[in-house]
Amino acid sequence: MRISEEKKRVEEFSREFTRKSGFNVFMSRYRIKTILEHCKNRGTLLDLGCSYGRIAKVLSPFFKKIVAVDGSKKLINIARKENSAKNISYHVSLIEE
C-alpha cells in the first residue's frame, strides 16, 4: 500500500473512531498502568498512534517530554485542543514516514 493511500485510510478510520466506550478505552487504562509500572527513567515518552491524546494527557505529569504521533490530522487536532500541557508535542505522521 502506498503512503498516500494509507493516509486516506487513516482519515476515514478517524471518522468512526470513538473515545467514549469500547475496547480502546479499556486498553488505554491498561496501557497507562503498564507504562507507569515499567518506565523508571521518565524522561521522554514516544506515543505512536496516540489518536486523541488521552494517554499523553494522563502521563504528561510523569514525563519530562512526550512526543505524540498519529496519522490522523483530525485526531491530532482534537488532542491539541483538549490538552495544552507544555511538555507534549503532537505530530501528524504515519509510522512508515
mmCIF file of N, CA, C and O in Angstrom:
data_model
loop_
_atom_site.group_PDB
_atom_site.id
_atom_site.type_symbol
_atom_site.label_atom_id
_atom_site.label_comp_id
_atom_site.label_asym_id
_atom_site.label_seq_id
_atom_site.Cartn_x
_atom_site.Cartn_y
_atom_site.Cartn_z
ATOM 1 N N MET A 1 0.843 -1.180 0.000
ATOM 2 C CA MET A 1 0.000 0.000 0.000
ATOM 3 C C MET A 1 0.887 1.242 0.000
ATOM 4 O O MET A 1 1.868 1.319 0.713
ATOM 5 N N ARG A 2 0.498 2.209 -0.793
ATOM 6 C CA ARG A 2 1.233 3.466 -0.866
ATOM 7 C C ARG A 2 0.924 4.326 0.354
ATOM 8 O O ARG A 2 -0.145 4.238 0.939
ATOM 9 N N ILE A 3 1.871 5.204 0.674
ATOM 10 C CA ILE A 3 1.703 6.112 1.817
ATOM 11 C C ILE A 3 0.465 6.977 1.641
ATOM 12 O O ILE A 3 -0.313 7.168 2.576
ATOM 13 N N SER A 4 0.238 7.493 0.448
ATOM 14 C CA SER A 4 -0.934 8.354 0.219
ATOM 15 C C SER A 4 -2.237 7.591 0.446
ATOM 16 O O SER A 4 -3.197 8.143 0.988
ATOM 17 N N GLU A 5 -2.271 6.330 0.066
ATOM 18 C CA GLU A 5 -3.461 5.506 0.298
ATOM 19 C C GLU A 5 -3.659 5.242 1.790
ATOM 20 O O GLU A 5 -4.778 5.258 2.292
ATOM 21 N N GLU A 6 -2.559 5.023 2.496
ATOM 22 C CA GLU A 6 -2.648 4.782 3.937
ATOM 23 C C GLU A 6 -3.126 6.036 4.664
ATOM 24 O O GLU A 6 -3.924 5.958 5.599
ATOM 25 N N LYS A 7 -2.672 7.200 4.257
ATOM 26 C CA LYS A 7 -3.126 8.451 4.869
ATOM 27 C C LYS A 7 -4.631 8.619 4.691
ATOM 28 O O LYS A 7 -5.338 9.013 5.619
ATOM 29 N N LYS A 8 -5.127 8.311 3.512
ATOM 30 C CA LYS A 8 -6.553 8.406 3.243
ATOM 31 C C LYS A 8 -7.323 7.416 4.124
ATOM 32 O O LYS A 8 -8.351 7.756 4.701
ATOM 33 N N ARG A 9 -6.804 6.195 4.250
ATOM 34 C CA ARG A 9 -7.448 5.171 5.084
ATOM 35 C C ARG A 9 -7.494 5.603 6.553
ATOM 36 O O ARG A 9 -8.500 5.438 7.228
ATOM 37 N N VAL A 10 -6.421 6.199 7.034
ATOM 38 C CA VAL A 10 -6.372 6.663 8.429
ATOM 39 C C VAL A 10 -7.410 7.753 8.667
ATOM 40 O O VAL A 10 -8.101 7.756 9.687
ATOM 41 N N GLU A 11 -7.532 8.691 7.750
ATOM 42 C CA GLU A 11 -8.527 9.758 7.907
ATOM 43 C C GLU A 11 -9.950 9.192 7.888
ATOM 44 O O GLU A 11 -10.811 9.643 8.638
ATOM 45 N N GLU A 12 -10.198 8.213 7.046
ATOM 46 C CA GLU A 12 -11.519 7.573 7.023
ATOM 47 C C GLU A 12 -11.790 6.862 8.348
ATOM 48 O O GLU A 12 -12.877 6.955 8.909
ATOM 49 N N PHE A 13 -10.798 6.179 8.862
ATOM 50 C CA PHE A 13 -10.928 5.491 10.142
ATOM 51 C C PHE A 13 -11.217 6.472 11.277
ATOM 52 O O PHE A 13 -12.023 6.199 12.167
ATOM 53 N N SER A 14 -10.577 7.634 11.245
ATOM 54 C CA SER A 14 -10.742 8.599 12.337
ATOM 55 C C SER A 14 -12.177 9.111 12.451
ATOM 56 O O SER A 14 -12.615 9.520 13.525
ATOM 57 N N ARG A 15 -12.923 9.074 11.364
ATOM 58 C CA ARG A 15 -14.326 9.496 11.419
ATOM 59 C C ARG A 15 -15.173 8.540 12.249
ATOM 60 O O ARG A 15 -16.176 8.925 12.827
ATOM 61 N N GLU A 16 -14.762 7.289 12.305
ATOM 62 C CA GLU A 16 -15.511 6.261 13.022
ATOM 63 C C GLU A 16 -14.980 6.030 14.439
ATOM 64 O O GLU A 16 -15.589 5.347 15.235
ATOM 65 N N PHE A 17 -13.826 6.597 14.737
ATOM 66 C CA PHE A 17 -13.141 6.316 15.997
ATOM 67 C C PHE A 17 -13.915 6.880 17.177
ATOM 68 O O PHE A 17 -14.365 8.011 17.156
ATOM 69 N N THR A 18 -14.070 6.063 18.209
ATOM 70 C CA THR A 18 -14.759 6.529 19.417
ATOM 71 C C THR A 18 -13.806 6.525 20.598
ATOM 72 O O THR A 18 -12.954 5.661 20.715
ATOM 73 N N ARG A 19 -13.960 7.501 21.445
ATOM 74 C CA ARG A 19 -13.117 7.571 22.641
ATOM 75 C C ARG A 19 -13.920 7.471 23.922
ATOM 76 O O ARG A 19 -13.404 7.663 25.003
ATOM 77 N N LYS A 20 -15.173 7.163 23.794
ATOM 78 C CA LYS A 20 -16.033 7.120 24.975
ATOM 79 C C LYS A 20 -16.335 5.708 25.461
ATOM 80 O O LYS A 20 -16.702 5.519 26.606
ATOM 81 N N SER A 21 -16.205 4.725 24.596
ATOM 82 C CA SER A 21 -16.528 3.363 25.005
ATOM 83 C C SER A 21 -15.772 2.379 24.139
ATOM 84 O O SER A 21 -15.123 2.748 23.173
ATOM 85 N N GLY A 22 -15.864 1.135 24.511
ATOM 86 C CA GLY A 22 -15.288 0.085 23.694
ATOM 87 C C GLY A 22 -13.905 -0.342 24.121
ATOM 88 O O GLY A 22 -13.376 0.051 25.158
ATOM 89 N N PHE A 23 -13.339 -1.168 23.280
ATOM 90 C CA PHE A 23 -12.066 -1.810 23.578
ATOM 91 C C PHE A 23 -10.933 -0.805 23.747
ATOM 92 O O PHE A 23 -10.070 -0.969 24.606
ATOM 93 N N ASN A 24 -10.904 0.240 22.942
ATOM 94 C CA ASN A 24 -9.833 1.220 23.036
ATOM 95 C C ASN A 24 -9.789 1.895 24.408
ATOM 96 O O ASN A 24 -8.720 2.110 24.969
ATOM 97 N N VAL A 25 -10.935 2.224 24.965
ATOM 98 C CA VAL A 25 -10.992 2.846 26.292
ATOM 99 C C VAL A 25 -10.455 1.873 27.348
ATOM 100 O O VAL A 25 -9.649 2.237 28.199
ATOM 101 N N PHE A 26 -10.886 0.629 27.252
ATOM 102 C CA PHE A 26 -10.402 -0.399 28.182
ATOM 103 C C PHE A 26 -8.885 -0.539 28.090
ATOM 104 O O PHE A 26 -8.187 -0.564 29.100
ATOM 105 N N MET A 27 -8.372 -0.620 26.887
ATOM 106 C CA MET A 27 -6.937 -0.825 26.699
ATOM 107 C C MET A 27 -6.116 0.392 27.118
ATOM 108 O O MET A 27 -5.000 0.243 27.608
ATOM 109 N N SER A 28 -6.634 1.593 26.948
ATOM 110 C CA SER A 28 -5.840 2.767 27.334
ATOM 111 C C SER A 28 -5.608 2.793 28.836
ATOM 112 O O SER A 28 -4.539 3.186 29.291
ATOM 113 N N ARG A 29 -6.567 2.353 29.612
ATOM 114 C CA ARG A 29 -6.365 2.271 31.074
ATOM 115 C C ARG A 29 -5.230 1.302 31.400
ATOM 116 O O ARG A 29 -4.368 1.586 32.221
ATOM 117 N N TYR A 30 -5.225 0.153 30.730
ATOM 118 C CA TYR A 30 -4.181 -0.850 30.934
ATOM 119 C C TYR A 30 -2.825 -0.316 30.473
ATOM 120 O O TYR A 30 -1.820 -0.509 31.155
ATOM 121 N N ARG A 31 -2.794 0.355 29.332
ATOM 122 C CA ARG A 31 -1.533 0.901 28.810
ATOM 123 C C ARG A 31 -0.924 1.917 29.789
ATOM 124 O O ARG A 31 0.274 1.905 30.044
ATOM 125 N N ILE A 32 -1.749 2.803 30.309
ATOM 126 C CA ILE A 32 -1.266 3.820 31.255
ATOM 127 C C ILE A 32 -0.664 3.156 32.477
ATOM 128 O O ILE A 32 0.445 3.497 32.913
ATOM 129 N N LYS A 33 -1.368 2.208 33.045
ATOM 130 C CA LYS A 33 -0.880 1.489 34.229
ATOM 131 C C LYS A 33 0.446 0.788 33.931
ATOM 132 O O LYS A 33 1.404 0.881 34.710
ATOM 133 N N THR A 34 0.530 0.129 32.808
ATOM 134 C CA THR A 34 1.727 -0.614 32.437
ATOM 135 C C THR A 34 2.908 0.325 32.171
ATOM 136 O O THR A 34 4.034 0.046 32.599
ATOM 137 N N ILE A 35 2.665 1.419 31.490
ATOM 138 C CA ILE A 35 3.741 2.379 31.221
ATOM 139 C C ILE A 35 4.312 2.909 32.530
ATOM 140 O O ILE A 35 5.526 2.956 32.720
ATOM 141 N N LEU A 36 3.461 3.298 33.459
ATOM 142 C CA LEU A 36 3.941 3.828 34.733
ATOM 143 C C LEU A 36 4.695 2.776 35.546
ATOM 144 O O LEU A 36 5.649 3.101 36.250
ATOM 145 N N GLU A 37 4.288 1.523 35.436
ATOM 146 C CA GLU A 37 4.986 0.443 36.152
ATOM 147 C C GLU A 37 6.379 0.174 35.591
ATOM 148 O O GLU A 37 7.291 -0.147 36.347
ATOM 149 N N HIS A 38 6.542 0.314 34.279
ATOM 150 C CA HIS A 38 7.780 -0.126 33.641
ATOM 151 C C HIS A 38 8.718 0.996 33.210
ATOM 152 O O HIS A 38 9.877 0.720 32.894
ATOM 153 N N CYS A 39 8.268 2.208 33.178
ATOM 154 C CA CYS A 39 9.132 3.320 32.778
ATOM 155 C C CYS A 39 9.713 3.984 34.008
ATOM 156 O O CYS A 39 9.055 4.795 34.659
ATOM 157 N N LYS A 40 10.929 3.646 34.312
ATOM 158 C CA LYS A 40 11.570 4.185 35.509
ATOM 159 C C LYS A 40 12.267 5.519 35.241
ATOM 160 O O LYS A 40 12.350 6.364 36.099
ATOM 161 N N ASN A 41 12.791 5.705 34.036
ATOM 162 C CA ASN A 41 13.548 6.904 33.705
ATOM 163 C C ASN A 41 12.657 8.134 33.642
ATOM 164 O O ASN A 41 13.003 9.185 34.157
ATOM 165 N N ARG A 42 11.523 8.020 32.997
ATOM 166 C CA ARG A 42 10.526 9.082 32.859
ATOM 167 C C ARG A 42 11.060 10.346 32.204
ATOM 168 O O ARG A 42 10.641 11.450 32.523
ATOM 169 N N GLY A 43 11.991 10.165 31.276
ATOM 170 C CA GLY A 43 12.494 11.296 30.508
ATOM 171 C C GLY A 43 11.556 11.624 29.369
ATOM 172 O O GLY A 43 10.696 12.486 29.484
ATOM 173 N N THR A 44 11.709 10.898 28.252
ATOM 174 C CA THR A 44 10.892 11.138 27.062
ATOM 175 C C THR A 44 10.066 9.901 26.739
ATOM 176 O O THR A 44 10.568 8.787 26.778
ATOM 177 N N LEU A 45 8.812 10.132 26.413
ATOM 178 C CA LEU A 45 7.903 9.059 26.017
ATOM 179 C C LEU A 45 7.477 9.298 24.579
ATOM 180 O O LEU A 45 7.083 10.409 24.222
ATOM 181 N N LEU A 46 7.570 8.266 23.741
ATOM 182 C CA LEU A 46 7.086 8.329 22.369
ATOM 183 C C LEU A 46 5.759 7.597 22.317
ATOM 184 O O LEU A 46 5.688 6.402 22.574
ATOM 185 N N ASP A 47 4.704 8.325 21.998
ATOM 186 C CA ASP A 47 3.344 7.775 21.943
ATOM 187 C C ASP A 47 2.935 7.657 20.481
ATOM 188 O O ASP A 47 2.415 8.596 19.888
ATOM 189 N N LEU A 48 3.189 6.487 19.889
ATOM 190 C CA LEU A 48 2.841 6.248 18.487
ATOM 191 C C LEU A 48 1.401 5.781 18.389
ATOM 192 O O LEU A 48 0.979 4.910 19.134
ATOM 193 N N GLY A 49 0.672 6.358 17.443
ATOM 194 C CA GLY A 49 -0.747 6.034 17.311
ATOM 195 C C GLY A 49 -1.531 6.617 18.470
ATOM 196 O O GLY A 49 -2.412 5.992 19.041
ATOM 197 N N CYS A 50 -1.231 7.852 18.815
ATOM 198 C CA CYS A 50 -1.784 8.479 20.021
ATOM 199 C C CYS A 50 -3.272 8.821 19.913
ATOM 200 O O CYS A 50 -3.887 9.156 20.911
ATOM 201 N N SER A 51 -3.828 8.746 18.743
ATOM 202 C CA SER A 51 -5.225 9.105 18.467
ATOM 203 C C SER A 51 -5.538 10.483 19.049
ATOM 204 O O SER A 51 -4.911 11.460 18.685
ATOM 205 N N TYR A 52 -6.472 10.590 19.975
ATOM 206 C CA TYR A 52 -6.875 11.898 20.501
ATOM 207 C C TYR A 52 -6.066 12.320 21.720
ATOM 208 O O TYR A 52 -6.405 13.281 22.397
ATOM 209 N N GLY A 53 -4.996 11.610 22.029
ATOM 210 C CA GLY A 53 -4.038 12.043 23.040
ATOM 211 C C GLY A 53 -4.349 11.726 24.481
ATOM 212 O O GLY A 53 -3.759 12.318 25.387
ATOM 213 N N ARG A 54 -5.254 10.806 24.759
ATOM 214 C CA ARG A 54 -5.622 10.509 26.144
ATOM 215 C C ARG A 54 -4.429 10.034 26.967
ATOM 216 O O ARG A 54 -4.202 10.502 28.078
ATOM 217 N N ILE A 55 -3.665 9.109 26.423
ATOM 218 C CA ILE A 55 -2.533 8.566 27.173
ATOM 219 C C ILE A 55 -1.487 9.658 27.417
ATOM 220 O O ILE A 55 -0.980 9.805 28.528
ATOM 221 N N ALA A 56 -1.190 10.447 26.392
ATOM 222 C CA ALA A 56 -0.226 11.540 26.553
ATOM 223 C C ALA A 56 -0.696 12.525 27.626
ATOM 224 O O ALA A 56 0.084 12.969 28.464
ATOM 225 N N LYS A 57 -1.967 12.849 27.594
ATOM 226 C CA LYS A 57 -2.527 13.791 28.567
ATOM 227 C C LYS A 57 -2.405 13.261 29.991
ATOM 228 O O LYS A 57 -1.952 13.973 30.896
ATOM 229 N N VAL A 58 -2.783 12.026 30.204
ATOM 230 C CA VAL A 58 -2.734 11.438 31.546
ATOM 231 C C VAL A 58 -1.293 11.289 32.035
ATOM 232 O O VAL A 58 -1.002 11.499 33.209
ATOM 233 N N LEU A 59 -0.383 10.965 31.120
ATOM 234 C CA LEU A 59 1.005 10.728 31.514
ATOM 235 C C LEU A 59 1.864 11.991 31.546
ATOM 236 O O LEU A 59 2.992 11.955 32.031
ATOM 237 N N SER A 60 1.349 13.117 31.066
ATOM 238 C CA SER A 60 2.169 14.333 30.985
ATOM 239 C C SER A 60 2.782 14.769 32.328
ATOM 240 O O SER A 60 3.915 15.250 32.328
ATOM 241 N N PRO A 61 2.121 14.590 33.470
ATOM 242 C CA PRO A 61 2.777 14.977 34.719
ATOM 243 C C PRO A 61 3.944 14.070 35.122
ATOM 244 O O PRO A 61 4.753 14.436 35.968
ATOM 245 N N PHE A 62 4.045 12.897 34.509
ATOM 246 C CA PHE A 62 5.035 11.908 34.915
ATOM 247 C C PHE A 62 6.276 11.868 34.031
ATOM 248 O O PHE A 62 7.242 11.176 34.355
ATOM 249 N N PHE A 63 6.264 12.585 32.909
ATOM 250 C CA PHE A 63 7.385 12.572 31.971
ATOM 251 C C PHE A 63 7.829 13.991 31.672
ATOM 252 O O PHE A 63 7.025 14.918 31.651
ATOM 253 N N LYS A 64 9.130 14.146 31.423
ATOM 254 C CA LYS A 64 9.660 15.460 31.080
ATOM 255 C C LYS A 64 9.172 15.908 29.705
ATOM 256 O O LYS A 64 8.882 17.079 29.489
ATOM 257 N N LYS A 65 9.089 14.960 28.766
ATOM 258 C CA LYS A 65 8.702 15.287 27.402
ATOM 259 C C LYS A 65 7.932 14.110 26.816
ATOM 260 O O LYS A 65 8.305 12.951 27.026
ATOM 261 N N ILE A 66 6.873 14.420 26.070
ATOM 262 C CA ILE A 66 6.109 13.394 25.363
ATOM 263 C C ILE A 66 5.984 13.826 23.908
ATOM 264 O O ILE A 66 5.591 14.952 23.611
ATOM 265 N N VAL A 67 6.337 12.914 23.011
ATOM 266 C CA VAL A 67 6.172 13.119 21.579
ATOM 267 C C VAL A 67 5.027 12.214 21.150
ATOM 268 O O VAL A 67 5.133 10.993 21.228
ATOM 269 N N ALA A 68 3.921 12.815 20.742
ATOM 270 C CA ALA A 68 2.708 12.071 20.387
ATOM 271 C C ALA A 68 2.499 12.147 18.875
ATOM 272 O O ALA A 68 2.475 13.235 18.304
ATOM 273 N N VAL A 69 2.346 10.977 18.246
ATOM 274 C CA VAL A 69 2.263 10.896 16.790
ATOM 275 C C VAL A 69 1.036 10.089 16.389
ATOM 276 O O VAL A 69 0.775 9.027 16.948
ATOM 277 N N ASP A 70 0.294 10.607 15.415
ATOM 278 C CA ASP A 70 -0.823 9.855 14.840
ATOM 279 C C ASP A 70 -0.936 10.219 13.365
ATOM 280 O O ASP A 70 -0.598 11.334 12.968
ATOM 281 N N GLY A 71 -1.441 9.297 12.587
ATOM 282 C CA GLY A 71 -1.611 9.528 11.157
ATOM 283 C C GLY A 71 -2.817 10.381 10.810
ATOM 284 O O GLY A 71 -2.932 10.866 9.692
ATOM 285 N N SER A 72 -3.717 10.591 11.771
ATOM 286 C CA SER A 72 -4.941 11.346 11.513
ATOM 287 C C SER A 72 -4.813 12.795 11.977
ATOM 288 O O SER A 72 -4.666 13.072 13.167
ATOM 289 N N LYS A 73 -4.913 13.699 11.040
ATOM 290 C CA LYS A 73 -4.883 15.130 11.369
ATOM 291 C C LYS A 73 -6.066 15.493 12.267
ATOM 292 O O LYS A 73 -5.930 16.281 13.198
ATOM 293 N N LYS A 74 -7.217 14.896 11.986
ATOM 294 C CA LYS A 74 -8.414 15.165 12.790
ATOM 295 C C LYS A 74 -8.178 14.803 14.257
ATOM 296 O O LYS A 74 -8.476 15.595 15.160
ATOM 297 N N LEU A 75 -7.635 13.614 14.516
ATOM 298 C CA LEU A 75 -7.419 13.191 15.900
ATOM 299 C C LEU A 75 -6.327 14.007 16.585
ATOM 300 O O LEU A 75 -6.448 14.344 17.772
ATOM 301 N N ILE A 76 -5.290 14.362 15.858
ATOM 302 C CA ILE A 76 -4.237 15.213 16.436
ATOM 303 C C ILE A 76 -4.799 16.590 16.792
ATOM 304 O O ILE A 76 -4.474 17.163 17.833
ATOM 305 N N ASN A 77 -5.667 17.134 15.951
ATOM 306 C CA ASN A 77 -6.282 18.429 16.266
ATOM 307 C C ASN A 77 -7.123 18.354 17.529
ATOM 308 O O ASN A 77 -7.129 19.293 18.338
ATOM 309 N N ILE A 78 -7.834 17.253 17.720
ATOM 310 C CA ILE A 78 -8.594 17.057 18.962
ATOM 311 C C ILE A 78 -7.643 17.011 20.147
ATOM 312 O O ILE A 78 -7.875 17.655 21.172
ATOM 313 N N ALA A 79 -6.558 16.273 20.005
ATOM 314 C CA ALA A 79 -5.577 16.159 21.096
ATOM 315 C C ALA A 79 -5.005 17.529 21.467
ATOM 316 O O ALA A 79 -4.921 17.874 22.649
ATOM 317 N N ARG A 80 -4.633 18.302 20.484
ATOM 318 C CA ARG A 80 -4.080 19.650 20.743
ATOM 319 C C ARG A 80 -5.101 20.544 21.435
ATOM 320 O O ARG A 80 -4.768 21.302 22.343
ATOM 321 N N LYS A 81 -6.331 20.452 20.985
ATOM 322 C CA LYS A 81 -7.396 21.305 21.529
ATOM 323 C C LYS A 81 -7.705 20.957 22.987
ATOM 324 O O LYS A 81 -7.944 21.842 23.805
ATOM 325 N N GLU A 82 -7.675 19.669 23.311
ATOM 326 C CA GLU A 82 -8.093 19.227 24.641
ATOM 327 C C GLU A 82 -6.961 19.120 25.649
ATOM 328 O O GLU A 82 -7.214 18.838 26.813
ATOM 329 N N ASN A 83 -5.736 19.333 25.217
ATOM 330 C CA ASN A 83 -4.630 19.233 26.156
ATOM 331 C C ASN A 83 -3.561 20.260 25.807
ATOM 332 O O ASN A 83 -2.961 20.208 24.744
ATOM 333 N N SER A 84 -3.318 21.147 26.715
ATOM 334 C CA SER A 84 -2.345 22.213 26.483
ATOM 335 C C SER A 84 -1.067 22.019 27.300
ATOM 336 O O SER A 84 -0.334 22.969 27.516
ATOM 337 N N ALA A 85 -0.805 20.798 27.737
ATOM 338 C CA ALA A 85 0.424 20.549 28.509
ATOM 339 C C ALA A 85 1.627 20.956 27.668
ATOM 340 O O ALA A 85 1.737 20.594 26.499
ATOM 341 N N LYS A 86 2.517 21.713 28.255
ATOM 342 C CA LYS A 86 3.670 22.264 27.534
ATOM 343 C C LYS A 86 4.706 21.201 27.173
ATOM 344 O O LYS A 86 5.517 21.415 26.289
ATOM 345 N N ASN A 87 4.674 20.065 27.845
ATOM 346 C CA ASN A 87 5.689 19.043 27.590
ATOM 347 C C ASN A 87 5.260 18.004 26.547
ATOM 348 O O ASN A 87 5.934 17.010 26.344
ATOM 349 N N ILE A 88 4.135 18.246 25.862
ATOM 350 C CA ILE A 88 3.682 17.331 24.811
ATOM 351 C C ILE A 88 3.774 18.030 23.460
ATOM 352 O O ILE A 88 3.266 19.139 23.288
ATOM 353 N N SER A 89 4.418 17.366 22.511
ATOM 354 C CA SER A 89 4.401 17.861 21.132
ATOM 355 C C SER A 89 3.645 16.847 20.283
ATOM 356 O O SER A 89 3.856 15.642 20.403
ATOM 357 N N TYR A 90 2.718 17.338 19.474
ATOM 358 C CA TYR A 90 1.874 16.488 18.633
ATOM 359 C C TYR A 90 2.328 16.585 17.185
ATOM 360 O O TYR A 90 2.643 17.670 16.701
ATOM 361 N N HIS A 91 2.312 15.434 16.502
ATOM 362 C CA HIS A 91 2.765 15.378 15.115
ATOM 363 C C HIS A 91 1.837 14.483 14.298
ATOM 364 O O HIS A 91 1.484 13.392 14.740
ATOM 365 N N VAL A 92 1.481 14.958 13.103
ATOM 366 C CA VAL A 92 0.692 14.147 12.168
ATOM 367 C C VAL A 92 1.692 13.451 11.251
ATOM 368 O O VAL A 92 2.404 14.102 10.487
ATOM 369 N N SER A 93 1.742 12.130 11.367
ATOM 370 C CA SER A 93 2.659 11.349 10.552
ATOM 371 C C SER A 93 2.297 9.881 10.675
ATOM 372 O O SER A 93 1.837 9.431 11.729
ATOM 373 N N LEU A 94 2.531 9.150 9.618
ATOM 374 C CA LEU A 94 2.411 7.705 9.690
ATOM 375 C C LEU A 94 3.705 7.132 10.246
ATOM 376 O O LEU A 94 4.770 7.729 10.095
ATOM 377 N N ILE A 95 3.638 6.002 10.868
ATOM 378 C CA ILE A 95 4.829 5.355 11.409
ATOM 379 C C ILE A 95 5.838 5.104 10.274
ATOM 380 O O ILE A 95 7.040 5.252 10.455
ATOM 381 N N GLU A 96 5.314 4.761 9.110
ATOM 382 C CA GLU A 96 6.181 4.479 7.971
ATOM 383 C C GLU A 96 6.984 5.697 7.523
ATOM 384 O O GLU A 96 8.007 5.579 6.868
ATOM 385 N N GLU A 97 6.495 6.879 7.875
ATOM 386 C CA GLU A 97 7.194 8.103 7.483
ATOM 387 C C GLU A 97 8.273 8.469 8.492
ATOM 388 O O GLU A 97 9.057 9.319 8.327
#
